[in-house]
PDB file of N, CA and C in Angstrom:
ATOM      1  N   UNK A   1     180.799-314.161 -19.666  1.00 67.00           N
ATOM      2  CA  UNK A   1     180.416-312.713 -19.689  1.00 67.00           C
ATOM      3  C   UNK A   1     181.131-312.107 -20.892  1.00 67.00           C
ATOM      4  N   UNK A   2     180.396-311.319 -21.675  1.00 85.00           N
ATOM      5  CA  UNK A   2     180.990-310.703 -22.819  1.00 85.00           C
ATOM      6  C   UNK A   2     181.282-309.230 -22.531  1.00 85.00           C
ATOM      7  N   UNK A   3     182.281-308.775 -23.293  1.00 93.00           N
ATOM      8  CA  UNK A   3     182.707-307.344 -23.112  1.00 93.00           C
ATOM      9  C   UNK A   3     181.647-306.412 -23.721  1.00 93.00           C
ATOM     10  N   UNK A   4     181.380-305.312 -23.058  1.00 94.00           N
ATOM     11  CA  UNK A   4     180.496-304.275 -23.642  1.00 94.00           C
ATOM     12  C   UNK A   4     181.428-303.310 -24.352  1.00 94.00           C
ATOM     13  N   UNK A   5     181.077-303.037 -25.583  1.00 95.00           N
ATOM     14  CA  UNK A   5     181.887-302.079 -26.420  1.00 95.00           C
ATOM     15  C   UNK A   5     181.044-300.807 -26.679  1.00 95.00           C
ATOM     16  N   UNK A   6     181.628-299.708 -26.415  1.00 95.00           N
ATOM     17  CA  UNK A   6     181.078-298.396 -26.769  1.00 95.00           C
ATOM     18  C   UNK A   6     182.210-297.779 -27.579  1.00 95.00           C
ATOM     19  N   UNK A   7     182.221-298.069 -28.886  1.00 94.00           N
ATOM     20  CA  UNK A   7     183.430-297.941 -29.708  1.00 94.00           C
ATOM     21  C   UNK A   7     183.232-296.942 -30.822  1.00 94.00           C
ATOM     22  N   UNK A   8     183.574-295.680 -30.572  1.00 94.00           N
ATOM     23  CA  UNK A   8     183.422-294.646 -31.556  1.00 94.00           C
ATOM     24  C   UNK A   8     184.602-294.633 -32.548  1.00 94.00           C
ATOM     25  N   UNK A   9     185.673-295.345 -32.266  1.00 93.00           N
ATOM     26  CA  UNK A   9     186.883-295.360 -33.137  1.00 93.00           C
ATOM     27  C   UNK A   9     186.883-296.623 -34.021  1.00 93.00           C
ATOM     28  N   UNK A  10     185.956-297.549 -33.789  1.00 95.00           N
ATOM     29  CA  UNK A  10     185.923-298.785 -34.523  1.00 95.00           C
ATOM     30  C   UNK A  10     187.199-299.561 -34.281  1.00 95.00           C
ATOM     31  N   UNK A  11     187.743-299.533 -33.101  1.00 96.00           N
ATOM     32  CA  UNK A  11     188.929-300.291 -32.689  1.00 96.00           C
ATOM     33  C   UNK A  11     188.660-301.452 -31.742  1.00 96.00           C
ATOM     34  N   UNK A  12     187.374-301.735 -31.537  1.00 95.00           N
ATOM     35  CA  UNK A  12     187.041-302.814 -30.604  1.00 95.00           C
ATOM     36  C   UNK A  12     187.690-304.168 -30.939  1.00 95.00           C
ATOM     37  N   UNK A  13     187.709-304.631 -32.207  1.00 96.00           N
ATOM     38  CA  UNK A  13     188.344-305.898 -32.524  1.00 96.00           C
ATOM     39  C   UNK A  13     189.823-305.868 -32.253  1.00 96.00           C
ATOM     40  N   UNK A  14     190.470-304.745 -32.590  1.00 97.00           N
ATOM     41  CA  UNK A  14     191.907-304.646 -32.367  1.00 97.00           C
ATOM     42  C   UNK A  14     192.232-304.622 -30.879  1.00 97.00           C
ATOM     43  N   UNK A  15     191.463-303.865 -30.129  1.00 98.00           N
ATOM     44  CA  UNK A  15     191.675-303.808 -28.692  1.00 98.00           C
ATOM     45  C   UNK A  15     191.460-305.156 -28.053  1.00 98.00           C
ATOM     46  N   UNK A  16     190.412-305.860 -28.434  1.00 97.00           N
ATOM     47  CA  UNK A  16     190.181-307.215 -27.871  1.00 97.00           C
ATOM     48  C   UNK A  16     191.365-308.165 -28.210  1.00 97.00           C
ATOM     49  N   UNK A  17     191.799-308.084 -29.449  1.00 98.00           N
ATOM     50  CA  UNK A  17     192.965-308.941 -29.871  1.00 98.00           C
ATOM     51  C   UNK A  17     194.161-308.707 -28.970  1.00 98.00           C
ATOM     52  N   UNK A  18     194.478-307.441 -28.692  1.00 98.00           N
ATOM     53  CA  UNK A  18     195.581-307.103 -27.829  1.00 98.00           C
ATOM     54  C   UNK A  18     195.339-307.552 -26.407  1.00 98.00           C
ATOM     55  N   UNK A  19     194.123-307.385 -25.907  1.00 98.00           N
ATOM     56  CA  UNK A  19     193.830-307.832 -24.545  1.00 98.00           C
ATOM     57  C   UNK A  19     193.920-309.336 -24.420  1.00 98.00           C
ATOM     58  N   UNK A  20     193.679-310.072 -25.467  1.00 98.00           N
ATOM     59  CA  UNK A  20     193.802-311.546 -25.440  1.00 98.00           C
ATOM     60  C   UNK A  20     195.242-312.009 -25.292  1.00 98.00           C
ATOM     61  N   UNK A  21     196.179-311.084 -25.404  1.00 98.00           N
ATOM     62  CA  UNK A  21     197.600-311.490 -25.220  1.00 98.00           C
ATOM     63  C   UNK A  21     198.084-311.279 -23.806  1.00 98.00           C
ATOM     64  N   UNK A  22     197.163-310.841 -22.915  1.00 98.00           N
ATOM     65  CA  UNK A  22     197.579-310.526 -21.543  1.00 98.00           C
ATOM     66  C   UNK A  22     197.025-311.614 -20.625  1.00 98.00           C
ATOM     67  N   UNK A  23     197.891-312.019 -19.663  1.00 96.00           N
ATOM     68  CA  UNK A  23     197.573-313.118 -18.786  1.00 96.00           C
ATOM     69  C   UNK A  23     197.769-312.731 -17.352  1.00 96.00           C
ATOM     70  N   UNK A  24     196.936-313.241 -16.516  1.00 92.00           N
ATOM     71  CA  UNK A  24     197.165-313.205 -15.017  1.00 92.00           C
ATOM     72  C   UNK A  24     198.131-314.388 -14.759  1.00 92.00           C
ATOM     73  N   UNK A  25     199.348-314.103 -14.323  1.00 90.00           N
ATOM     74  CA  UNK A  25     200.285-315.140 -14.160  1.00 90.00           C
ATOM     75  C   UNK A  25     199.829-316.347 -13.264  1.00 90.00           C
ATOM     76  N   UNK A  26     198.882-316.009 -12.422  1.00 87.00           N
ATOM     77  CA  UNK A  26     198.370-317.073 -11.485  1.00 87.00           C
ATOM     78  C   UNK A  26     197.355-317.997 -12.188  1.00 87.00           C
ATOM     79  N   UNK A  27     196.824-317.538 -13.332  1.00 90.00           N
ATOM     80  CA  UNK A  27     195.813-318.299 -14.040  1.00 90.00           C
ATOM     81  C   UNK A  27     196.127-318.597 -15.458  1.00 90.00           C
ATOM     82  N   UNK A  28     197.405-318.664 -15.809  1.00 89.00           N
ATOM     83  CA  UNK A  28     197.804-319.098 -17.142  1.00 89.00           C
ATOM     84  C   UNK A  28     197.274-320.535 -17.350  1.00 89.00           C
ATOM     85  N   UNK A  29     196.895-320.916 -18.512  1.00 92.00           N
ATOM     86  CA  UNK A  29     197.045-320.345 -19.835  1.00 92.00           C
ATOM     87  C   UNK A  29     195.835-319.482 -20.314  1.00 92.00           C
ATOM     88  N   UNK A  30     194.929-319.136 -19.451  1.00 95.00           N
ATOM     89  CA  UNK A  30     193.757-318.376 -19.884  1.00 95.00           C
ATOM     90  C   UNK A  30     194.070-316.884 -19.845  1.00 95.00           C
ATOM     91  N   UNK A  31     193.714-316.207 -20.944  1.00 97.00           N
ATOM     92  CA  UNK A  31     193.984-314.778 -20.977  1.00 97.00           C
ATOM     93  C   UNK A  31     192.906-313.955 -20.228  1.00 97.00           C
ATOM     94  N   UNK A  32     193.122-312.645 -20.015  1.00 97.00           N
ATOM     95  CA  UNK A  32     192.226-311.878 -19.207  1.00 97.00           C
ATOM     96  C   UNK A  32     190.837-311.652 -19.809  1.00 97.00           C
ATOM     97  N   UNK A  33     190.725-311.795 -21.152  1.00 97.00           N
ATOM     98  CA  UNK A  33     189.400-311.746 -21.784  1.00 97.00           C
ATOM     99  C   UNK A  33     188.642-313.016 -21.529  1.00 97.00           C
ATOM    100  N   UNK A  34     189.274-314.146 -21.683  1.00 97.00           N
ATOM    101  CA  UNK A  34     188.597-315.414 -21.429  1.00 97.00           C
ATOM    102  C   UNK A  34     188.294-315.622 -19.973  1.00 97.00           C
ATOM    103  N   UNK A  35     189.060-315.025 -19.091  1.00 97.00           N
ATOM    104  CA  UNK A  35     188.783-315.066 -17.700  1.00 97.00           C
ATOM    105  C   UNK A  35     187.551-314.271 -17.295  1.00 97.00           C
ATOM    106  N   UNK A  36     187.172-313.367 -18.191  1.00 97.00           N
ATOM    107  CA  UNK A  36     186.012-312.471 -17.885  1.00 97.00           C
ATOM    108  C   UNK A  36     186.415-311.269 -17.053  1.00 97.00           C
ATOM    109  N   UNK A  37     187.661-310.851 -17.117  1.00 97.00           N
ATOM    110  CA  UNK A  37     188.145-309.678 -16.364  1.00 97.00           C
ATOM    111  C   UNK A  37     187.894-308.349 -17.048  1.00 97.00           C
ATOM    112  N   UNK A  38     187.572-308.358 -18.349  1.00 98.00           N
ATOM    113  CA  UNK A  38     187.300-307.116 -19.020  1.00 98.00           C
ATOM    114  C   UNK A  38     185.845-306.962 -19.102  1.00 98.00           C
ATOM    115  N   UNK A  39     185.322-305.847 -18.481  1.00 98.00           N
ATOM    116  CA  UNK A  39     183.889-305.575 -18.506  1.00 98.00           C
ATOM    117  C   UNK A  39     183.467-304.693 -19.665  1.00 98.00           C
ATOM    118  N   UNK A  40     184.289-303.646 -19.961  1.00 97.00           N
ATOM    119  CA  UNK A  40     183.844-302.652 -20.864  1.00 97.00           C
ATOM    120  C   UNK A  40     185.051-302.005 -21.568  1.00 97.00           C
ATOM    121  N   UNK A  41     184.823-301.706 -22.886  1.00 98.00           N
ATOM    122  CA  UNK A  41     185.865-300.986 -23.648  1.00 98.00           C
ATOM    123  C   UNK A  41     185.111-299.773 -24.271  1.00 98.00           C
ATOM    124  N   UNK A  42     185.622-298.606 -24.013  1.00 97.00           N
ATOM    125  CA  UNK A  42     185.004-297.393 -24.460  1.00 97.00           C
ATOM    126  C   UNK A  42     186.066-296.591 -25.232  1.00 97.00           C
ATOM    127  N   UNK A  43     185.725-296.243 -26.465  1.00 97.00           N
ATOM    128  CA  UNK A  43     186.642-295.366 -27.235  1.00 97.00           C
ATOM    129  C   UNK A  43     185.866-294.128 -27.639  1.00 97.00           C
ATOM    130  N   UNK A  44     186.664-292.989 -27.664  1.00 96.00           N
ATOM    131  CA  UNK A  44     186.035-291.680 -28.021  1.00 96.00           C
ATOM    132  C   UNK A  44     186.747-291.126 -29.204  1.00 96.00           C
ATOM    133  N   UNK A  45     186.053-290.167 -29.856  1.00 96.00           N
ATOM    134  CA  UNK A  45     186.601-289.585 -31.035  1.00 96.00           C
ATOM    135  C   UNK A  45     187.988-288.924 -30.881  1.00 96.00           C
ATOM    136  N   UNK A  46     188.251-288.459 -29.640  1.00 97.00           N
ATOM    137  CA  UNK A  46     189.535-287.791 -29.392  1.00 97.00           C
ATOM    138  C   UNK A  46     190.704-288.754 -29.260  1.00 97.00           C
ATOM    139  N   UNK A  47     190.431-290.097 -29.435  1.00 97.00           N
ATOM    140  CA  UNK A  47     191.492-291.060 -29.365  1.00 97.00           C
ATOM    141  C   UNK A  47     191.707-291.711 -27.988  1.00 97.00           C
ATOM    142  N   UNK A  48     190.823-291.412 -27.073  1.00 97.00           N
ATOM    143  CA  UNK A  48     190.893-292.020 -25.741  1.00 97.00           C
ATOM    144  C   UNK A  48     190.252-293.363 -25.779  1.00 97.00           C
ATOM    145  N   UNK A  49     190.942-294.344 -25.129  1.00 98.00           N
ATOM    146  CA  UNK A  49     190.371-295.642 -24.989  1.00 98.00           C
ATOM    147  C   UNK A  49     190.331-295.969 -23.487  1.00 98.00           C
ATOM    148  N   UNK A  50     189.193-296.344 -22.983  1.00 98.00           N
ATOM    149  CA  UNK A  50     189.052-296.607 -21.547  1.00 98.00           C
ATOM    150  C   UNK A  50     188.689-298.112 -21.414  1.00 98.00           C
ATOM    151  N   UNK A  51     189.397-298.837 -20.610  1.00 98.00           N
ATOM    152  CA  UNK A  51     189.130-300.228 -20.337  1.00 98.00           C
ATOM    153  C   UNK A  51     188.718-300.347 -18.933  1.00 98.00           C
ATOM    154  N   UNK A  52     187.458-300.854 -18.683  1.00 98.00           N
ATOM    155  CA  UNK A  52     186.977-301.099 -17.349  1.00 98.00           C
ATOM    156  C   UNK A  52     187.122-302.567 -17.088  1.00 98.00           C
ATOM    157  N   UNK A  53     187.897-302.864 -16.032  1.00 98.00           N
ATOM    158  CA  UNK A  53     188.220-304.303 -15.778  1.00 98.00           C
ATOM    159  C   UNK A  53     188.150-304.562 -14.328  1.00 98.00           C
ATOM    160  N   UNK A  54     188.210-305.802 -13.995  1.00 97.00           N
ATOM    161  CA  UNK A  54     188.265-306.292 -12.600  1.00 97.00           C
ATOM    162  C   UNK A  54     189.455-307.227 -12.447  1.00 97.00           C
ATOM    163  N   UNK A  55     189.583-307.769 -11.289  1.00 95.00           N
ATOM    164  CA  UNK A  55     190.563-308.806 -10.977  1.00 95.00           C
ATOM    165  C   UNK A  55     189.851-309.957 -10.291  1.00 95.00           C
ATOM    166  N   UNK A  56     190.515-311.068 -10.159  1.00 92.00           N
ATOM    167  CA  UNK A  56     189.906-312.222  -9.580  1.00 92.00           C
ATOM    168  C   UNK A  56     189.658-312.038  -8.074  1.00 92.00           C
ATOM    169  N   UNK A  57     190.460-311.156  -7.489  1.00 90.00           N
ATOM    170  CA  UNK A  57     190.367-310.786  -6.062  1.00 90.00           C
ATOM    171  C   UNK A  57     190.869-309.455  -5.785  1.00 90.00           C
ATOM    172  N   UNK A  58     190.270-308.644  -4.865  1.00 89.00           N
ATOM    173  CA  UNK A  58     190.772-307.314  -4.574  1.00 89.00           C
ATOM    174  C   UNK A  58     192.246-307.284  -4.154  1.00 89.00           C
ATOM    175  N   UNK A  59     192.766-308.315  -3.522  1.00 90.00           N
ATOM    176  CA  UNK A  59     194.114-308.312  -3.071  1.00 90.00           C
ATOM    177  C   UNK A  59     195.084-308.971  -4.040  1.00 90.00           C
ATOM    178  N   UNK A  60     194.763-309.000  -5.305  1.00 89.00           N
ATOM    179  CA  UNK A  60     195.560-309.709  -6.315  1.00 89.00           C
ATOM    180  C   UNK A  60     197.022-309.112  -6.277  1.00 89.00           C
ATOM    181  N   UNK A  61     198.021-309.970  -6.031  1.00 91.00           N
ATOM    182  CA  UNK A  61     199.354-309.442  -5.884  1.00 91.00           C
ATOM    183  C   UNK A  61     199.994-308.885  -7.207  1.00 91.00           C
ATOM    184  N   UNK A  62     199.444-309.235  -8.354  1.00 92.00           N
ATOM    185  CA  UNK A  62     199.988-308.756  -9.628  1.00 92.00           C
ATOM    186  C   UNK A  62     199.024-307.711 -10.293  1.00 92.00           C
ATOM    187  N   UNK A  63     198.166-307.089  -9.504  1.00 93.00           N
ATOM    188  CA  UNK A  63     197.176-306.145 -10.056  1.00 93.00           C
ATOM    189  C   UNK A  63     197.855-305.027 -10.768  1.00 93.00           C
ATOM    190  N   UNK A  64     198.856-304.371 -10.200  1.00 94.00           N
ATOM    191  CA  UNK A  64     199.508-303.287 -10.875  1.00 94.00           C
ATOM    192  C   UNK A  64     200.168-303.694 -12.176  1.00 94.00           C
ATOM    193  N   UNK A  65     200.773-304.886 -12.203  1.00 96.00           N
ATOM    194  CA  UNK A  65     201.411-305.355 -13.433  1.00 96.00           C
ATOM    195  C   UNK A  65     200.389-305.585 -14.533  1.00 96.00           C
ATOM    196  N   UNK A  66     199.300-306.199 -14.196  1.00 97.00           N
ATOM    197  CA  UNK A  66     198.274-306.509 -15.199  1.00 97.00           C
ATOM    198  C   UNK A  66     197.723-305.191 -15.764  1.00 97.00           C
ATOM    199  N   UNK A  67     197.364-304.257 -14.882  1.00 97.00           N
ATOM    200  CA  UNK A  67     196.780-302.987 -15.277  1.00 97.00           C
ATOM    201  C   UNK A  67     197.780-302.198 -16.180  1.00 97.00           C
ATOM    202  N   UNK A  68     199.030-302.188 -15.777  1.00 97.00           N
ATOM    203  CA  UNK A  68     200.088-301.512 -16.543  1.00 97.00           C
ATOM    204  C   UNK A  68     200.206-302.072 -17.953  1.00 97.00           C
ATOM    205  N   UNK A  69     200.136-303.463 -18.034  1.00 98.00           N
ATOM    206  CA  UNK A  69     200.250-304.103 -19.325  1.00 98.00           C
ATOM    207  C   UNK A  69     199.014-303.786 -20.200  1.00 98.00           C
ATOM    208  N   UNK A  70     197.849-303.724 -19.593  1.00 98.00           N
ATOM    209  CA  UNK A  70     196.647-303.370 -20.331  1.00 98.00           C
ATOM    210  C   UNK A  70     196.813-301.976 -20.872  1.00 98.00           C
ATOM    211  N   UNK A  71     197.244-301.068 -20.058  1.00 98.00           N
ATOM    212  CA  UNK A  71     197.360-299.619 -20.432  1.00 98.00           C
ATOM    213  C   UNK A  71     198.383-299.512 -21.561  1.00 98.00           C
ATOM    214  N   UNK A  72     199.517-300.133 -21.404  1.00 98.00           N
ATOM    215  CA  UNK A  72     200.647-300.010 -22.353  1.00 98.00           C
ATOM    216  C   UNK A  72     200.227-300.585 -23.688  1.00 98.00           C
ATOM    217  N   UNK A  73     199.648-301.769 -23.725  1.00 98.00           N
ATOM    218  CA  UNK A  73     199.339-302.443 -24.975  1.00 98.00           C
ATOM    219  C   UNK A  73     198.196-301.727 -25.693  1.00 98.00           C
ATOM    220  N   UNK A  74     197.190-301.262 -24.987  1.00 98.00           N
ATOM    221  CA  UNK A  74     196.095-300.539 -25.667  1.00 98.00           C
ATOM    222  C   UNK A  74     196.601-299.183 -26.201  1.00 98.00           C
ATOM    223  N   UNK A  75     197.462-298.556 -25.411  1.00 98.00           N
ATOM    224  CA  UNK A  75     198.015-297.256 -25.857  1.00 98.00           C
ATOM    225  C   UNK A  75     198.893-297.450 -27.110  1.00 98.00           C
ATOM    226  N   UNK A  76     199.409-298.645 -27.353  1.00 98.00           N
ATOM    227  CA  UNK A  76     200.261-298.869 -28.537  1.00 98.00           C
ATOM    228  C   UNK A  76     199.484-299.137 -29.817  1.00 98.00           C
ATOM    229  N   UNK A  77     198.150-299.164 -29.723  1.00 98.00           N
ATOM    230  CA  UNK A  77     197.364-299.445 -30.900  1.00 98.00           C
ATOM    231  C   UNK A  77     197.211-298.168 -31.720  1.00 98.00           C
ATOM    232  N   UNK A  78     197.432-298.287 -32.991  1.00 97.00           N
ATOM    233  CA  UNK A  78     197.322-297.118 -33.914  1.00 97.00           C
ATOM    234  C   UNK A  78     195.885-296.556 -33.798  1.00 97.00           C
ATOM    235  N   UNK A  79     195.809-295.219 -33.536  1.00 97.00           N
ATOM    236  CA  UNK A  79     194.500-294.597 -33.456  1.00 97.00           C
ATOM    237  C   UNK A  79     194.180-294.268 -31.997  1.00 97.00           C
ATOM    238  N   UNK A  80     194.864-294.929 -31.034  1.00 98.00           N
ATOM    239  CA  UNK A  80     194.659-294.625 -29.612  1.00 98.00           C
ATOM    240  C   UNK A  80     195.706-293.636 -29.174  1.00 98.00           C
ATOM    241  N   UNK A  81     195.231-292.487 -28.681  1.00 97.00           N
ATOM    242  CA  UNK A  81     196.141-291.437 -28.245  1.00 97.00           C
ATOM    243  C   UNK A  81     196.399-291.538 -26.733  1.00 97.00           C
ATOM    244  N   UNK A  82     195.373-292.038 -25.993  1.00 97.00           N
ATOM    245  CA  UNK A  82     195.541-292.219 -24.579  1.00 97.00           C
ATOM    246  C   UNK A  82     194.692-293.429 -24.149  1.00 97.00           C
ATOM    247  N   UNK A  83     195.296-294.272 -23.353  1.00 98.00           N
ATOM    248  CA  UNK A  83     194.567-295.459 -22.800  1.00 98.00           C
ATOM    249  C   UNK A  83     194.426-295.278 -21.275  1.00 98.00           C
ATOM    250  N   UNK A  84     193.230-295.493 -20.815  1.00 98.00           N
ATOM    251  CA  UNK A  84     192.951-295.327 -19.417  1.00 98.00           C
ATOM    252  C   UNK A  84     192.449-296.732 -18.926  1.00 98.00           C
ATOM    253  N   UNK A  85     192.857-297.152 -17.747  1.00 98.00           N
ATOM    254  CA  UNK A  85     192.376-298.410 -17.180  1.00 98.00           C
ATOM    255  C   UNK A  85     191.656-298.089 -15.844  1.00 98.00           C
ATOM    256  N   UNK A  86     190.406-298.545 -15.786  1.00 98.00           N
ATOM    257  CA  UNK A  86     189.637-298.311 -14.559  1.00 98.00           C
ATOM    258  C   UNK A  86     189.384-299.663 -13.941  1.00 98.00           C
ATOM    259  N   UNK A  87     189.742-299.809 -12.665  1.00 96.00           N
ATOM    260  CA  UNK A  87     189.521-301.044 -11.929  1.00 96.00           C
ATOM    261  C   UNK A  87     188.224-300.953 -11.168  1.00 96.00           C
ATOM    262  N   UNK A  88     187.404-302.013 -11.245  1.00 96.00           N
ATOM    263  CA  UNK A  88     186.157-302.070 -10.496  1.00 96.00           C
ATOM    264  C   UNK A  88     186.028-303.432  -9.921  1.00 96.00           C
ATOM    265  N   UNK A  89     185.253-303.541  -8.867  1.00 95.00           N
ATOM    266  CA  UNK A  89     184.886-304.802  -8.268  1.00 95.00           C
ATOM    267  C   UNK A  89     183.369-304.960  -8.209  1.00 95.00           C
ATOM    268  N   UNK A  90     182.710-304.194  -9.066  1.00 95.00           N
ATOM    269  CA  UNK A  90     181.234-304.227  -9.136  1.00 95.00           C
ATOM    270  C   UNK A  90     180.777-304.491 -10.567  1.00 95.00           C
ATOM    271  N   UNK A  91     180.366-305.652 -10.937  1.00 94.00           N
ATOM    272  CA  UNK A  91     180.155-306.800 -10.016  1.00 94.00           C
ATOM    273  C   UNK A  91     181.421-307.508  -9.698  1.00 94.00           C
ATOM    274  N   UNK A  92     181.439-308.188  -8.597  1.00 94.00           N
ATOM    275  CA  UNK A  92     182.646-308.954  -8.221  1.00 94.00           C
ATOM    276  C   UNK A  92     182.815-310.120  -9.212  1.00 94.00           C
ATOM    277  N   UNK A  93     184.109-310.449  -9.516  1.00 95.00           N
ATOM    278  CA  UNK A  93     184.416-311.522 -10.407  1.00 95.00           C
ATOM    279  C   UNK A  93     184.017-312.874  -9.799  1.00 95.00           C
ATOM    280  N   UNK A  94     183.486-313.744 -10.609  1.00 94.00           N
ATOM    281  CA  UNK A  94     183.265-315.169 -10.225  1.00 94.00           C
ATOM    282  C   UNK A  94     183.712-316.053 -11.347  1.00 94.00           C
ATOM    283  N   UNK A  95     183.887-317.304 -11.073  1.00 94.00           N
ATOM    284  CA  UNK A  95     184.275-318.293 -12.124  1.00 94.00           C
ATOM    285  C   UNK A  95     183.260-318.372 -13.232  1.00 94.00           C
ATOM    286  N   UNK A  96     182.022-318.004 -12.930  1.00 94.00           N
ATOM    287  CA  UNK A  96     180.958-318.048 -13.946  1.00 94.00           C
ATOM    288  C   UNK A  96     181.217-317.085 -15.067  1.00 94.00           C
ATOM    289  N   UNK A  97     182.071-316.083 -14.877  1.00 96.00           N
ATOM    290  CA  UNK A  97     182.382-315.051 -15.918  1.00 96.00           C
ATOM    291  C   UNK A  97     183.364-315.621 -16.958  1.00 96.00           C
ATOM    292  N   UNK A  98     183.959-316.723 -16.711  1.00 96.00           N
ATOM    293  CA  UNK A  98     184.970-317.251 -17.590  1.00 96.00           C
ATOM    294  C   UNK A  98     184.305-317.941 -18.809  1.00 96.00           C
ATOM    295  N   UNK A  99     184.996-318.012 -19.936  1.00 96.00           N
ATOM    296  CA  UNK A  99     184.555-318.705 -21.079  1.00 96.00           C
ATOM    297  C   UNK A  99     184.621-320.162 -20.817  1.00 96.00           C
ATOM    298  N   UNK A 100     183.939-320.991 -21.522  1.00 95.00           N
ATOM    299  CA  UNK A 100     183.979-322.463 -21.334  1.00 95.00           C
ATOM    300  C   UNK A 100     185.398-322.948 -21.630  1.00 95.00           C
ATOM    301  N   UNK A 101     186.078-322.290 -22.640  1.00 94.00           N
ATOM    302  CA  UNK A 101     187.417-322.684 -22.940  1.00 94.00           C
ATOM    303  C   UNK A 101     188.333-322.465 -21.801  1.00 94.00           C
ATOM    304  N   UNK A 102     188.214-321.284 -21.130  1.00 95.00           N
ATOM    305  CA  UNK A 102     189.137-320.999 -19.972  1.00 95.00           C
ATOM    306  C   UNK A 102     188.856-321.973 -18.850  1.00 95.00           C
ATOM    307  N   UNK A 103     187.563-322.270 -18.584  1.00 95.00           N
ATOM    308  CA  UNK A 103     187.284-323.235 -17.549  1.00 95.00           C
ATOM    309  C   UNK A 103     187.872-324.578 -17.836  1.00 95.00           C
ATOM    310  N   UNK A 104     187.854-325.022 -19.077  1.00 94.00           N
ATOM    311  CA  UNK A 104     188.454-326.276 -19.502  1.00 94.00           C
ATOM    312  C   UNK A 104     189.949-326.233 -19.339  1.00 94.00           C
ATOM    313  N   UNK A 105     190.609-325.090 -19.814  1.00 92.00           N
ATOM    314  CA  UNK A 105     192.064-325.012 -19.718  1.00 92.00           C
ATOM    315  C   UNK A 105     192.551-325.007 -18.253  1.00 92.00           C
ATOM    316  N   UNK A 106     191.765-324.444 -17.348  1.00 93.00           N
ATOM    317  CA  UNK A 106     192.133-324.404 -15.965  1.00 93.00           C
ATOM    318  C   UNK A 106     191.623-325.548 -15.112  1.00 93.00           C
ATOM    319  N   UNK A 107     190.947-326.474 -15.759  1.00 92.00           N
ATOM    320  CA  UNK A 107     190.516-327.668 -15.046  1.00 92.00           C
ATOM    321  C   UNK A 107     189.214-327.482 -14.196  1.00 92.00           C
ATOM    322  N   UNK A 108     188.432-326.468 -14.529  1.00 88.00           N
ATOM    323  CA  UNK A 108     187.199-326.226 -13.805  1.00 88.00           C
ATOM    324  C   UNK A 108     186.004-326.972 -14.376  1.00 88.00           C
ATOM    325  N   UNK A 109     186.202-327.678 -15.508  1.00 86.00           N
ATOM    326  CA  UNK A 109     185.214-328.548 -16.090  1.00 86.00           C
ATOM    327  C   UNK A 109     185.541-329.972 -16.066  1.00 86.00           C
TER     328      UNK A 109
END
């Protein structure tokens, strides 16, 4: 599954690069982008960046940590004045959303 970008600040590549440094500790070495956890990145002219993401399960014990890291790292990008993280489970995450590389790293292939 690929990320949908609605990017008025032209920061999509930079935001994706930062998101690729974030990991679900239960699924290392695959990052949250390769796991398919990032659904949408929206940036607005006022400097707001909104990340719509999911987790592998609604009861993920590290949900708060992952979301905080996403918010903190995206907010640290030059040009972003505010970073918002929205959690959704629609559609629910499945292993099919992972990149082939992530499936290989995690032994699913």
